[in-house]
Amino acid sequence: MQYTLLPQKYLPIRDYAVIGDLHTVALVGKNGSIDWYCVPRIDSPSVFGALLDAGKGGSFRIYTTDVRSEYQQLYYPSTNILLTRFATPDGYAELTDFMPLKTRATDKLEHTLIRSVNVIHGSLEITLTCRPAFNYARDPHEVTISDGGAQFRSVGCGCTLALASPVALHEDGQGGVTATFTLHKGETVHFLLKSLGKQDTFPAQLSDGLYQAVFLSTFRYWHDWLDQCTYQGRWREMVHRSALVLKLLTYAPTGALVAAATTSLPETLGGTRNWDYRFTWLRDAAFTLHSLLSLGFTQEARAFMDWLNARCHELKAGGTLQPMYGVAGEQVLTELRLDHLEGYCGSQPVRIGNGAYTQKQLDVYGEVMDAIYIYHQNDAVSYDLWQHLLRLLAWLNDHWDEPDEGIWEVRGGQQNFLHSRLMSWVAFDRAIRIVRDWGWPAPTATWEQNRTTIYEQIMAKGWNAQKKCFTQYYGGHEVDASALLLLLTKFVGPSEPRMLTTIERIKQDLSIGASVLRYNPKNAADDGLEGSVEGAFSACSFWLVECLARIGQRVDPRTLLDARIRLENLLSLSNHVGLYAEEISTMGQALGNFPQAFTHLTLISACLALNQAIDEDRRHKR
């Protein structure tokens, strides 16, 4: 069953925005509540987790007590500084939320949340409630109140939070503190929440002068960063917002990009498809590098390449890679269930870690080689790395024809997935291209034979003549949206008849308006989970737009128009600040972890491809 009405204690997923400091992020609701915050890293245990249990999880809310309040939320343009406005018949106020980036001016404000309330008109009664719940609400804590604020010290994990406050705080009897105060027109109060290290002292309150300096430093950082973006085409605002989201999902110390900011937000409300996405998937590697380089963010591309390089130097016995790693390269991502948490809207289980790290997913080798090929067109790949890639390709040479769990990480048994074969073809194809460019020694004859064998095998076993489409796995009868990558990886050309009929089949069987399902869970490979309902997968929806853009006007003059209408519809499905979760339900609800990097990566690619196709078509018609 797919619920559409949410319990009042939970906001819709789409009602959140995100702020961060390139180490971690916080989700801030339209109602002024921070309901998700892990510190000091994005994959650390939560200290505010009301997103996964409204009663136990903990939150930090600043709001007006007037029940007639109306809320609005937006970002300062070209930044990740968030503005939440609340208005009542008696007054109008703005809540500004951000995390300072580590610079010389903000060095002492590392791992800090800043919240500032300013009354623009009239008078408002404001309430603050800060109630942490350490270690996913598993550890008790002690509360100490002083003249300058409050301190929360975890008894278990040793984490300490300090809240510097200019207004008097009182214990709320539930492990938190609260305050109610009235502000008049022109009055402002600043709150600072800091994670304290062992050597840190309680932070001083933010003066107006210091607040302005930190705000302007953060404002300038985001503007200067986005000014590097070279894209000036259509849909620029959405492309820029997606770039800002990707930057927030970057772990600066290593350059890793996490798949999403959260864990266990459900793919179906009330369902069990709830996973921890706070890790880095190799599958995203090529999309990450392509998007960053296409927009001109060479420094971020280089940092991510360094992270990927390190993983290739850590190949396991025989030369194998994991599908995913921790942000600092952690290899063990043990999956646990937190059964004491009720889950978002009662969607259990809540999981931390991800057991898919032990799976065999043959497609990751193609994604890694494609990423390296993309990068090496802009900067040289070291010969040392090449030696490790030879080991990787030698392993793939012996195992590419084996069943695996595939791109969607099914837990119902291995299959001969078409996408895994496709990406094995990509691995050998890109390796051959690199050798041609650089002249490095390599067994290219073997790779060429593999490339030919895989191509012919896909055309023979992956094609269903009755359905006139490529299928999810060999011998299957159902189409899978990952077949769109046959065109996007240049396995086939944009005029290939089999590709064109596969696209039509995807439109017919998997489309919900402009959105596209990954596959039909009722008829596709068993994913090992109960329930068959899930939302449309946003990344697949943007893949279809990009495919239509690449086909252009070759087959049907209406193709570009179709692509443009689909894209405009998809862009309208973002939330109020331009963010996307993993999926979109048939009712337009955001589902799955949020915000999701993969969706924003594919949005960028689709916008760039369609913008180029429209420009080329117009030049051709002149």
Coordinates of C-alpha atoms in Angstrom, one line a residue:
M1 CA 0.0 0.0 0.0
Q2 CA 1.3 3.5 -0.8
Y3 CA 0.2 6.1 1.7
T4 CA -0.3 9.7 0.6
L5 CA -1.4 11.2 4.0
L6 CA 1.4 11.7 6.5
P7 CA 1.1 11.7 10.3
Q8 CA 1.0 15.3 11.5
K9 CA 4.3 14.9 13.4
Y10 CA 6.2 14.3 10.1
L11 CA 6.8 16.8 7.4
P12 CA 6.8 15.6 3.8
I13 CA 10.3 14.8 2.6
R14 CA 10.0 17.6 0.0
D15 CA 9.5 20.2 2.8
Y16 CA 13.2 20.1 3.7
A17 CA 16.2 22.1 2.6
V18 CA 19.8 21.3 3.3
I19 CA 22.8 23.3 4.7
G20 CA 26.3 22.1 5.3
D21 CA 30.0 22.8 5.7
L22 CA 31.6 20.2 3.4
H23 CA 32.0 17.8 6.4
T24 CA 28.4 17.2 7.2
V25 CA 24.9 18.5 6.5
A26 CA 21.6 19.4 8.3
L27 CA 18.1 19.1 7.0
V28 CA 15.9 22.1 7.9
G29 CA 12.2 21.9 7.6
K30 CA 9.8 24.6 6.4
N31 CA 8.6 24.8 10.0
G32 CA 12.1 25.9 11.2
S33 CA 13.0 22.5 12.6
I34 CA 16.4 20.8 12.1
D35 CA 15.3 17.2 12.0
W36 CA 18.5 15.6 10.7
Y37 CA 22.1 16.4 11.7
C38 CA 25.1 14.1 12.0
V39 CA 28.4 15.4 13.4
P40 CA 31.3 15.7 12.8
R41 CA 30.9 13.7 9.6
I42 CA 28.0 13.2 7.3
D43 CA 28.0 9.5 8.1
S44 CA 28.5 10.0 11.9
P45 CA 25.7 9.0 14.3
S46 CA 22.8 11.5 14.4
V47 CA 22.4 14.1 17.1
F48 CA 19.1 15.3 15.6
G49 CA 17.1 12.5 14.1
A50 CA 13.4 13.4 14.3
L51 CA 13.3 12.6 10.6
L52 CA 13.4 8.9 11.6
D53 CA 11.5 9.1 14.9
A54 CA 9.6 12.2 15.7
G55 CA 9.3 11.2 19.3
K56 CA 12.8 10.0 20.1
G57 CA 15.1 11.3 17.4
G58 CA 15.7 14.8 18.6
S59 CA 15.4 18.2 16.9
F60 CA 16.3 21.9 17.1
R61 CA 13.4 24.1 16.2
I62 CA 12.9 27.8 16.1
Y63 CA 9.4 29.0 15.3
T64 CA 6.6 31.3 16.0
T65 CA 3.9 30.1 18.5
D66 CA 1.1 31.7 16.5
V67 CA -1.0 28.9 15.0
R68 CA -1.9 31.3 12.1
S69 CA 1.8 31.3 11.0
E70 CA 2.6 31.0 7.3
Y71 CA 6.0 29.7 6.3
Q72 CA 8.2 30.2 3.2
Q73 CA 11.7 28.9 2.6
L74 CA 14.4 29.8 0.0
Y75 CA 18.1 30.0 -0.4
Y76 CA 20.0 33.2 -0.8
P77 CA 20.7 33.2 -4.6
S78 CA 23.9 31.3 -5.5
T79 CA 24.5 30.1 -2.0
N80 CA 23.7 27.3 0.5
I81 CA 22.5 29.9 3.1
L82 CA 18.9 29.2 3.9
L83 CA 16.2 31.7 4.7
T84 CA 12.9 30.6 6.4
R85 CA 10.3 33.3 6.7
F86 CA 7.3 33.1 9.0
A87 CA 4.5 35.6 9.0
T88 CA 1.5 36.1 11.3
P89 CA -1.1 38.9 11.4
D90 CA 1.1 40.5 14.1
G91 CA 4.5 40.3 12.5
Y92 CA 6.9 38.9 10.0
A93 CA 10.4 37.4 10.8
E94 CA 13.2 35.7 9.0
L95 CA 15.3 32.8 10.2
T96 CA 18.7 32.4 8.6
D97 CA 20.5 29.1 8.8
F98 CA 24.0 28.2 7.6
M99 CA 27.2 26.4 8.6
P100 CA 30.4 28.4 8.3
L101 CA 33.0 27.0 5.9
K102 CA 36.5 26.6 7.4
T103 CA 38.5 29.6 6.5
R104 CA 41.1 31.8 8.3
A105 CA 38.3 34.0 9.5
T106 CA 36.1 31.1 10.8
D107 CA 38.7 28.7 12.0
K108 CA 37.2 28.6 15.5
L109 CA 33.7 27.9 14.2
E110 CA 34.4 24.5 12.7
H111 CA 31.4 22.1 13.0
T112 CA 29.0 24.9 13.9
L113 CA 25.4 25.6 13.1
I114 CA 24.3 29.3 13.1
R115 CA 20.7 30.3 13.4
S116 CA 19.7 33.9 13.4
V117 CA 16.1 35.4 13.9
N118 CA 15.3 38.9 12.7
V119 CA 11.9 40.5 13.0
I120 CA 11.2 42.6 9.9
H121 CA 7.8 43.9 10.8
G122 CA 5.6 44.0 13.9
S123 CA 6.2 41.8 16.9
L124 CA 6.5 38.1 17.2
E125 CA 6.6 35.6 20.1
I126 CA 9.3 33.1 19.2
T127 CA 9.9 29.6 20.7
L128 CA 13.2 27.7 20.6
T129 CA 13.4 24.0 21.5
C130 CA 16.7 22.2 21.3
R131 CA 16.5 18.5 22.2
P132 CA 19.4 16.4 20.9
A133 CA 19.4 12.6 20.9
F134 CA 22.9 11.3 20.6
N135 CA 24.0 8.2 18.7
Y136 CA 20.7 7.7 16.9
A137 CA 18.9 8.2 20.2
R138 CA 20.7 5.3 21.8
D139 CA 22.8 7.2 24.3
P140 CA 21.6 9.2 27.3
H141 CA 23.1 12.7 27.9
E142 CA 23.5 15.3 30.6
V143 CA 22.2 18.9 30.3
T144 CA 24.0 21.9 31.9
I145 CA 22.5 25.4 31.7
S146 CA 24.6 28.5 32.2
D147 CA 24.2 32.2 31.6
G148 CA 25.6 31.9 28.1
G149 CA 23.5 28.9 27.0
A150 CA 23.4 25.2 27.5
Q151 CA 25.7 22.2 27.1
F152 CA 24.6 18.6 26.2
R153 CA 27.1 15.9 26.9
S154 CA 26.6 12.3 25.8
V155 CA 27.2 9.7 28.4
G156 CA 27.9 7.0 25.8
C157 CA 29.7 8.3 22.7
G158 CA 31.5 11.2 24.4
C159 CA 30.0 13.8 22.0
T160 CA 29.3 17.2 23.4
L161 CA 27.1 20.0 21.9
A162 CA 27.2 23.6 23.2
L163 CA 24.3 26.0 22.4
A164 CA 25.3 29.7 22.8
S165 CA 22.2 31.7 23.4
P166 CA 21.5 35.4 24.1
V167 CA 18.2 34.5 25.7
A168 CA 17.7 32.5 28.9
L169 CA 17.2 28.8 28.5
H170 CA 15.2 26.4 30.6
E171 CA 15.2 22.6 30.8
D172 CA 12.1 21.1 29.1
G173 CA 12.1 17.9 31.2
Q174 CA 12.7 15.8 28.1
G175 CA 16.5 16.1 27.8
G176 CA 16.4 19.4 26.0
V177 CA 16.1 23.1 26.6
T178 CA 13.5 25.7 25.6
A179 CA 12.9 29.4 25.6
T180 CA 10.1 31.7 24.6
F181 CA 10.8 35.3 23.9
T182 CA 9.3 38.3 22.0
L183 CA 11.1 40.2 19.4
H184 CA 10.0 43.6 17.9
K185 CA 10.7 45.2 14.5
G186 CA 14.5 45.5 13.9
E187 CA 15.5 43.1 16.7
T188 CA 17.8 40.2 16.0
V189 CA 19.1 37.3 18.1
H190 CA 21.8 34.8 17.0
F191 CA 22.2 31.2 18.2
L192 CA 25.3 29.1 17.8
L193 CA 25.4 25.3 18.1
K194 CA 28.8 23.8 18.2
S195 CA 30.2 20.3 18.5
L196 CA 33.0 20.5 21.1
G197 CA 36.2 18.7 20.8
K198 CA 38.2 17.6 23.9
Q199 CA 40.2 20.8 24.0
D200 CA 37.3 23.2 23.1
T201 CA 35.8 25.6 25.6
F202 CA 32.2 26.8 25.6
P203 CA 31.7 29.2 22.7
A204 CA 31.0 32.9 23.3
Q205 CA 27.8 34.3 22.1
L206 CA 27.7 35.8 18.6
S207 CA 27.9 39.5 18.6
D208 CA 26.2 41.4 15.7
G209 CA 29.6 42.3 14.3
L210 CA 31.0 38.7 14.4
Y211 CA 27.7 37.3 13.0
Q212 CA 27.9 39.7 10.1
A213 CA 31.6 38.8 9.4
V214 CA 30.9 35.1 9.5
F215 CA 27.7 35.5 7.3
L216 CA 29.5 37.5 4.7
S217 CA 32.5 35.1 4.7
T218 CA 30.1 32.2 4.0
F219 CA 28.1 34.2 1.5
R220 CA 31.3 35.1 -0.4
Y221 CA 32.6 31.5 -0.3
W222 CA 29.5 30.2 -2.1
H223 CA 29.3 33.0 -4.6
D224 CA 33.0 32.7 -5.4
W225 CA 32.7 28.9 -5.8
L226 CA 29.7 29.1 -8.1
D227 CA 31.4 31.8 -10.2
Q228 CA 33.7 29.0 -11.4
C229 CA 30.8 27.4 -13.2
T230 CA 31.2 27.8 -17.0
Y231 CA 27.7 26.8 -17.9
Q232 CA 25.6 29.7 -19.2
G233 CA 22.9 27.7 -21.2
R234 CA 19.2 27.1 -20.6
W235 CA 17.9 26.0 -17.2
R236 CA 21.0 27.6 -15.6
E237 CA 19.3 28.2 -12.3
M238 CA 18.5 24.5 -11.8
V239 CA 21.9 23.4 -13.0
H240 CA 23.5 25.8 -10.5
R241 CA 21.4 24.6 -7.7
S242 CA 22.3 21.0 -8.5
A243 CA 26.0 21.9 -8.5
L244 CA 25.5 23.6 -5.1
V245 CA 23.8 20.4 -3.8
L246 CA 26.7 18.2 -5.1
K247 CA 29.2 20.5 -3.4
L248 CA 27.3 20.1 -0.1
L249 CA 27.4 16.3 -0.5
T250 CA 31.2 16.4 -0.9
Y251 CA 33.4 15.4 2.0
A252 CA 36.1 17.9 1.7
P253 CA 39.0 16.1 3.5
T254 CA 39.0 13.3 0.9
G255 CA 37.0 14.6 -2.1
A256 CA 34.4 11.8 -1.8
L257 CA 30.8 12.5 -2.9
V258 CA 28.1 10.7 -0.9
A259 CA 25.0 9.3 -2.6
A260 CA 22.7 11.2 -0.2
A261 CA 22.5 13.0 3.1
T262 CA 20.3 10.6 4.9
T263 CA 19.6 7.0 5.8
S264 CA 16.4 4.9 5.7
L265 CA 14.0 7.4 4.1
P266 CA 11.6 4.9 2.4
E267 CA 11.2 4.2 -1.2
T268 CA 7.6 3.4 -0.3
L269 CA 5.9 5.0 2.7
G270 CA 5.3 2.2 5.2
G271 CA 7.6 -0.1 3.2
T272 CA 10.9 -1.9 3.9
R273 CA 13.1 -0.5 1.1
N274 CA 15.0 1.8 3.4
W275 CA 18.8 2.0 2.9
D276 CA 21.7 4.0 4.2
Y277 CA 23.1 6.2 1.4
R278 CA 25.7 8.1 3.3
F279 CA 28.5 6.4 1.4
T280 CA 30.3 6.8 -2.0
W281 CA 29.3 4.5 -4.8
L282 CA 31.7 3.8 -7.6
R283 CA 28.7 3.6 -9.9
D284 CA 28.4 7.4 -9.6
A285 CA 32.0 8.0 -10.5
A286 CA 31.7 8.6 -14.2
F287 CA 28.6 10.8 -13.8
T288 CA 30.4 12.8 -11.1
L289 CA 33.5 13.5 -13.1
H290 CA 31.5 14.2 -16.3
S291 CA 29.2 16.7 -14.5
L292 CA 31.9 18.4 -12.6
L293 CA 34.2 18.8 -15.6
S294 CA 31.4 19.9 -17.9
L295 CA 30.6 22.7 -15.5
G296 CA 34.2 23.8 -15.0
F297 CA 34.7 22.5 -11.5
T298 CA 38.2 21.0 -12.1
Q299 CA 39.3 21.2 -8.5
E300 CA 36.4 19.1 -7.3
A301 CA 36.9 16.7 -10.2
R302 CA 40.6 16.3 -9.3
A303 CA 39.8 15.8 -5.6
F304 CA 37.2 13.1 -6.5
M305 CA 39.8 11.5 -8.8
D306 CA 42.3 11.4 -6.0
W307 CA 39.7 9.5 -3.9
L308 CA 39.0 7.1 -6.7
N309 CA 42.8 6.7 -7.4
A310 CA 43.2 5.7 -3.7
R311 CA 40.5 3.0 -4.0
C312 CA 42.2 1.6 -7.1
H313 CA 45.4 1.3 -5.1
E314 CA 43.6 -0.7 -2.5
L315 CA 42.3 -3.5 -4.8
K316 CA 41.5 -6.7 -3.0
A317 CA 42.9 -10.1 -3.8
G318 CA 42.9 -10.7 -7.5
G319 CA 42.1 -7.1 -8.3
T320 CA 38.4 -6.6 -7.2
L321 CA 36.6 -3.5 -6.1
Q322 CA 33.7 -3.0 -3.8
P323 CA 30.5 -1.3 -5.1
M324 CA 30.8 1.4 -2.4
Y325 CA 33.1 2.7 0.3
G326 CA 33.1 5.1 3.2
V327 CA 34.0 8.7 2.6
A328 CA 37.5 8.1 3.9
G329 CA 37.8 4.8 2.0
E330 CA 36.4 2.6 4.7
Q331 CA 35.8 -0.9 3.3
V332 CA 33.6 -2.5 6.1
L333 CA 30.1 -0.9 6.1
T334 CA 28.3 -3.4 8.3
E335 CA 24.6 -3.1 8.0
L336 CA 22.6 -2.8 11.3
R337 CA 19.0 -2.3 12.1
L338 CA 17.9 0.3 14.7
D339 CA 14.7 -1.2 15.8
H340 CA 14.2 1.3 18.6
L341 CA 13.4 3.9 16.0
E342 CA 9.9 3.9 14.3
G343 CA 11.2 5.1 11.0
Y344 CA 10.0 8.0 8.9
C345 CA 6.2 7.8 9.1
G346 CA 6.5 4.4 10.6
S347 CA 8.6 3.0 7.8
Q348 CA 10.8 0.3 9.4
P349 CA 13.4 -0.9 9.5
V350 CA 15.8 2.0 10.1
R351 CA 19.2 0.9 8.8
I352 CA 22.8 2.1 9.3
G353 CA 25.6 0.7 7.1
N354 CA 24.9 -1.0 3.9
G355 CA 25.3 -4.7 3.3
A356 CA 25.5 -4.2 -0.5
Y357 CA 29.2 -3.5 0.0
T358 CA 29.9 -7.2 -0.1
Q359 CA 27.9 -7.8 -3.3
K360 CA 29.4 -8.7 -6.6
Q361 CA 28.4 -5.9 -9.0
L362 CA 30.4 -6.2 -12.2
D363 CA 29.2 -2.9 -13.6
V364 CA 31.4 -0.9 -11.3
Y365 CA 34.5 -1.8 -13.3
G366 CA 33.0 -0.1 -16.4
E367 CA 32.0 2.9 -14.4
V368 CA 35.5 3.2 -12.9
M369 CA 37.2 2.9 -16.3
D370 CA 34.8 5.3 -17.9
A371 CA 35.5 7.9 -15.1
I372 CA 39.2 7.5 -15.6
Y373 CA 38.8 7.8 -19.4
I374 CA 36.8 11.0 -18.9
Y375 CA 39.4 12.4 -16.5
H376 CA 42.4 11.5 -18.6
Q377 CA 41.1 13.6 -21.4
N378 CA 41.6 16.6 -19.1
D379 CA 44.6 15.5 -17.1
A380 CA 47.2 12.7 -17.3
V381 CA 46.6 9.5 -15.4
S382 CA 49.7 8.2 -13.7
Y383 CA 51.5 5.1 -14.9
D384 CA 51.4 3.9 -11.3
L385 CA 47.6 3.9 -11.4
W386 CA 47.7 2.2 -14.7
Q387 CA 49.5 -0.8 -13.2
H388 CA 46.6 -1.2 -10.7
L389 CA 44.0 -0.9 -13.5
L390 CA 45.8 -3.7 -15.3
R391 CA 45.1 -5.9 -12.3
L392 CA 41.5 -4.8 -12.2
L393 CA 41.0 -5.6 -15.9
A394 CA 42.8 -8.9 -15.6
W395 CA 40.2 -9.9 -12.9
L396 CA 37.4 -8.7 -15.1
N397 CA 38.7 -10.7 -18.0
D398 CA 38.1 -13.9 -16.0
H399 CA 34.8 -13.0 -14.5
W400 CA 32.8 -10.7 -16.7
D401 CA 30.6 -13.5 -17.9
E402 CA 29.3 -14.4 -14.4
P403 CA 25.9 -13.5 -12.8
D404 CA 25.9 -10.7 -10.2
E405 CA 23.5 -8.5 -8.2
G406 CA 23.5 -5.8 -10.8
I407 CA 23.0 -2.0 -10.7
W408 CA 19.9 -2.1 -8.4
E409 CA 21.7 -4.3 -5.9
V410 CA 19.0 -6.9 -5.7
R411 CA 19.0 -9.3 -2.7
G412 CA 16.9 -12.0 -4.3
G413 CA 19.7 -13.8 -6.1
Q414 CA 22.2 -13.2 -8.9
Q415 CA 21.3 -12.8 -12.6
N416 CA 23.0 -12.3 -15.9
F417 CA 22.1 -8.6 -15.9
L418 CA 22.3 -6.8 -19.2
H419 CA 23.6 -3.6 -17.5
S420 CA 26.5 -5.5 -15.9
R421 CA 27.5 -6.9 -19.3
L422 CA 27.2 -3.4 -20.9
M423 CA 29.5 -1.9 -18.3
S424 CA 32.0 -4.7 -18.7
W425 CA 32.1 -3.8 -22.4
V426 CA 32.6 -0.2 -21.4
A427 CA 35.6 -1.2 -19.2
F428 CA 37.4 -2.9 -22.0
D429 CA 36.4 -0.2 -24.6
R430 CA 37.7 2.7 -22.4
A431 CA 40.9 0.8 -21.6
I432 CA 41.6 0.3 -25.3
R433 CA 41.0 4.0 -25.9
I434 CA 43.4 5.1 -23.1
V435 CA 46.1 2.8 -24.5
R436 CA 45.7 4.3 -27.9
D437 CA 46.1 7.8 -26.5
W438 CA 49.0 7.1 -24.2
G439 CA 50.7 4.1 -25.8
W440 CA 51.0 2.2 -22.6
P441 CA 51.8 -1.6 -22.7
A442 CA 48.6 -3.6 -22.4
P443 CA 47.0 -6.9 -23.7
T444 CA 44.8 -4.9 -26.1
A445 CA 44.2 -8.0 -28.4
T446 CA 42.5 -9.8 -25.5
W447 CA 40.5 -6.7 -24.6
E448 CA 39.4 -6.2 -28.2
Q449 CA 38.3 -9.8 -28.3
N450 CA 36.3 -9.4 -25.0
R451 CA 34.8 -6.2 -26.3
T452 CA 33.6 -8.0 -29.5
T453 CA 32.3 -11.0 -27.6
I454 CA 30.3 -9.0 -25.1
Y455 CA 28.8 -6.8 -27.8
E456 CA 27.6 -9.8 -29.8
Q457 CA 26.4 -11.5 -26.6
I458 CA 24.3 -8.5 -25.6
M459 CA 22.8 -8.3 -29.1
A460 CA 22.0 -12.0 -29.1
K461 CA 20.9 -12.7 -25.4
G462 CA 19.9 -9.3 -24.2
W463 CA 17.5 -8.6 -27.0
N464 CA 13.9 -9.8 -26.8
A465 CA 12.5 -10.0 -30.4
Q466 CA 8.9 -10.4 -29.2
K467 CA 8.9 -7.4 -27.0
K468 CA 11.2 -5.5 -29.3
C469 CA 13.4 -4.3 -26.5
F470 CA 16.6 -5.0 -24.5
T471 CA 15.6 -6.8 -21.3
Q472 CA 16.8 -6.5 -17.7
Y473 CA 18.7 -9.8 -17.8
Y474 CA 19.4 -12.5 -20.4
G475 CA 16.3 -14.5 -21.2
G476 CA 14.0 -12.0 -19.5
H477 CA 10.9 -10.4 -20.7
E478 CA 10.9 -7.0 -18.9
V479 CA 12.6 -3.8 -19.9
D480 CA 14.8 -2.0 -17.4
A481 CA 15.5 1.8 -17.5
S482 CA 19.2 1.1 -17.2
A483 CA 19.0 0.0 -20.8
L484 CA 19.1 3.7 -21.6
L485 CA 22.8 3.6 -20.8
L486 CA 23.3 1.5 -24.0
L487 CA 23.0 4.8 -25.8
L488 CA 24.5 7.1 -23.2
T489 CA 27.7 5.0 -23.0
K490 CA 27.9 4.9 -26.9
F491 CA 27.5 1.1 -27.0
V492 CA 24.9 1.8 -29.8
G493 CA 24.4 4.9 -31.9
P494 CA 21.4 7.3 -31.7
S495 CA 19.8 5.8 -34.8
E496 CA 20.1 2.1 -33.8
P497 CA 16.6 0.6 -34.4
R498 CA 16.8 -1.7 -31.4
M499 CA 17.6 1.3 -29.2
L500 CA 14.7 3.3 -30.6
T501 CA 12.2 0.5 -29.9
T502 CA 13.7 -0.1 -26.4
I503 CA 13.1 3.6 -25.7
E504 CA 9.5 3.3 -26.9
R505 CA 9.1 0.3 -24.6
I506 CA 10.4 2.2 -21.6
K507 CA 8.0 5.0 -22.4
Q508 CA 5.1 2.5 -22.6
D509 CA 5.9 0.2 -19.7
L510 CA 7.8 2.3 -17.2
S511 CA 6.7 5.9 -17.7
I512 CA 4.4 7.8 -15.2
G513 CA 4.0 11.1 -17.0
A514 CA 7.5 12.5 -17.4
S515 CA 8.9 10.2 -14.7
V516 CA 10.4 6.8 -15.3
L517 CA 10.4 3.7 -13.0
R518 CA 13.6 1.7 -12.7
Y519 CA 11.7 -1.5 -13.6
N520 CA 8.4 -3.2 -12.8
P521 CA 9.1 -4.9 -9.4
K522 CA 6.2 -7.3 -10.0
N523 CA 7.7 -8.8 -13.1
A524 CA 11.4 -8.1 -13.0
A525 CA 14.3 -9.8 -11.1
D526 CA 13.4 -10.6 -7.5
D527 CA 14.9 -8.0 -5.3
G528 CA 14.5 -10.1 -2.2
L529 CA 12.1 -7.6 -0.4
E530 CA 8.4 -7.7 0.4
G531 CA 6.1 -5.3 -1.4
S532 CA 6.2 -4.4 -5.0
V533 CA 5.4 -0.6 -5.0
E534 CA 8.0 2.1 -5.4
G535 CA 8.1 5.5 -6.9
A536 CA 9.6 6.6 -10.2
F537 CA 13.4 6.8 -10.1
S538 CA 14.4 10.4 -10.8
A539 CA 17.8 9.6 -12.3
C540 CA 16.2 7.3 -14.9
S541 CA 13.8 10.0 -15.8
F542 CA 16.7 12.4 -16.6
W543 CA 18.4 9.5 -18.5
L544 CA 15.5 9.3 -20.8
V545 CA 15.6 13.1 -21.5
E546 CA 19.3 12.8 -22.3
C547 CA 18.7 9.9 -24.7
L548 CA 16.0 11.9 -26.5
A549 CA 18.4 14.8 -26.7
R550 CA 21.1 12.6 -28.3
I551 CA 18.6 11.2 -30.8
G552 CA 17.6 14.7 -31.7
Q553 CA 15.8 15.2 -34.9
R554 CA 17.3 12.2 -36.7
V555 CA 14.3 9.9 -36.4
D556 CA 11.3 12.2 -35.7
P557 CA 11.2 16.0 -35.7
R558 CA 9.1 15.9 -32.5
T559 CA 11.9 14.2 -30.5
L560 CA 13.5 17.3 -29.2
L561 CA 10.2 18.8 -28.3
D562 CA 9.3 15.6 -26.4
A563 CA 12.6 15.9 -24.5
R564 CA 12.1 19.5 -23.7
I565 CA 8.5 19.0 -22.4
R566 CA 9.7 16.0 -20.3
L567 CA 12.6 18.0 -18.9
E568 CA 10.4 21.0 -18.0
N569 CA 7.9 18.6 -16.3
L570 CA 10.7 17.0 -14.3
L571 CA 12.1 20.3 -13.2
S572 CA 8.7 21.2 -11.9
L573 CA 8.8 18.1 -9.7
S574 CA 11.7 19.5 -7.6
N575 CA 10.8 20.8 -4.1
H576 CA 10.4 24.4 -3.2
V577 CA 14.2 25.0 -3.2
G578 CA 15.1 22.9 -6.2
L579 CA 16.1 19.7 -4.4
Y580 CA 15.2 16.1 -5.4
A581 CA 14.9 12.9 -3.4
E582 CA 15.7 9.5 -4.9
E583 CA 12.2 8.9 -6.2
I584 CA 8.8 10.5 -6.9
S585 CA 5.6 8.8 -6.1
T586 CA 2.6 8.6 -8.4
M587 CA 1.1 11.3 -6.2
G588 CA 4.1 13.6 -6.6
Q589 CA 5.6 12.9 -3.2
A590 CA 9.3 12.8 -2.7
L591 CA 10.5 9.3 -1.7
G592 CA 13.8 7.8 -0.7
N593 CA 16.9 9.4 0.7
F594 CA 17.3 13.2 0.3
P595 CA 18.8 15.1 -1.4
Q596 CA 20.2 12.5 -3.7
A597 CA 23.4 13.2 -5.6
F598 CA 22.7 10.7 -8.5
T599 CA 19.5 12.6 -9.4
H600 CA 21.3 16.0 -9.5
L601 CA 24.2 14.5 -11.5
T602 CA 21.8 13.2 -14.1
L603 CA 19.8 16.5 -14.1
I604 CA 23.0 18.3 -15.0
S605 CA 23.8 15.9 -17.8
A606 CA 20.3 16.0 -19.2
C607 CA 20.2 19.8 -19.2
L608 CA 23.6 20.1 -20.9
A609 CA 22.8 17.5 -23.5
L610 CA 19.4 19.0 -24.4
N611 CA 20.8 22.5 -24.4
Q612 CA 23.5 21.4 -26.9
A613 CA 21.0 19.5 -29.1
I614 CA 18.7 22.5 -29.3
D615 CA 21.5 24.8 -30.2
E616 CA 22.8 22.4 -32.9
D617 CA 19.3 22.0 -34.3
R618 CA 18.9 25.8 -34.6
R619 CA 22.2 26.2 -36.3
H620 CA 21.2 23.4 -38.8
K621 CA 18.0 25.2 -39.6
R622 CA 19.6 28.5 -40.4

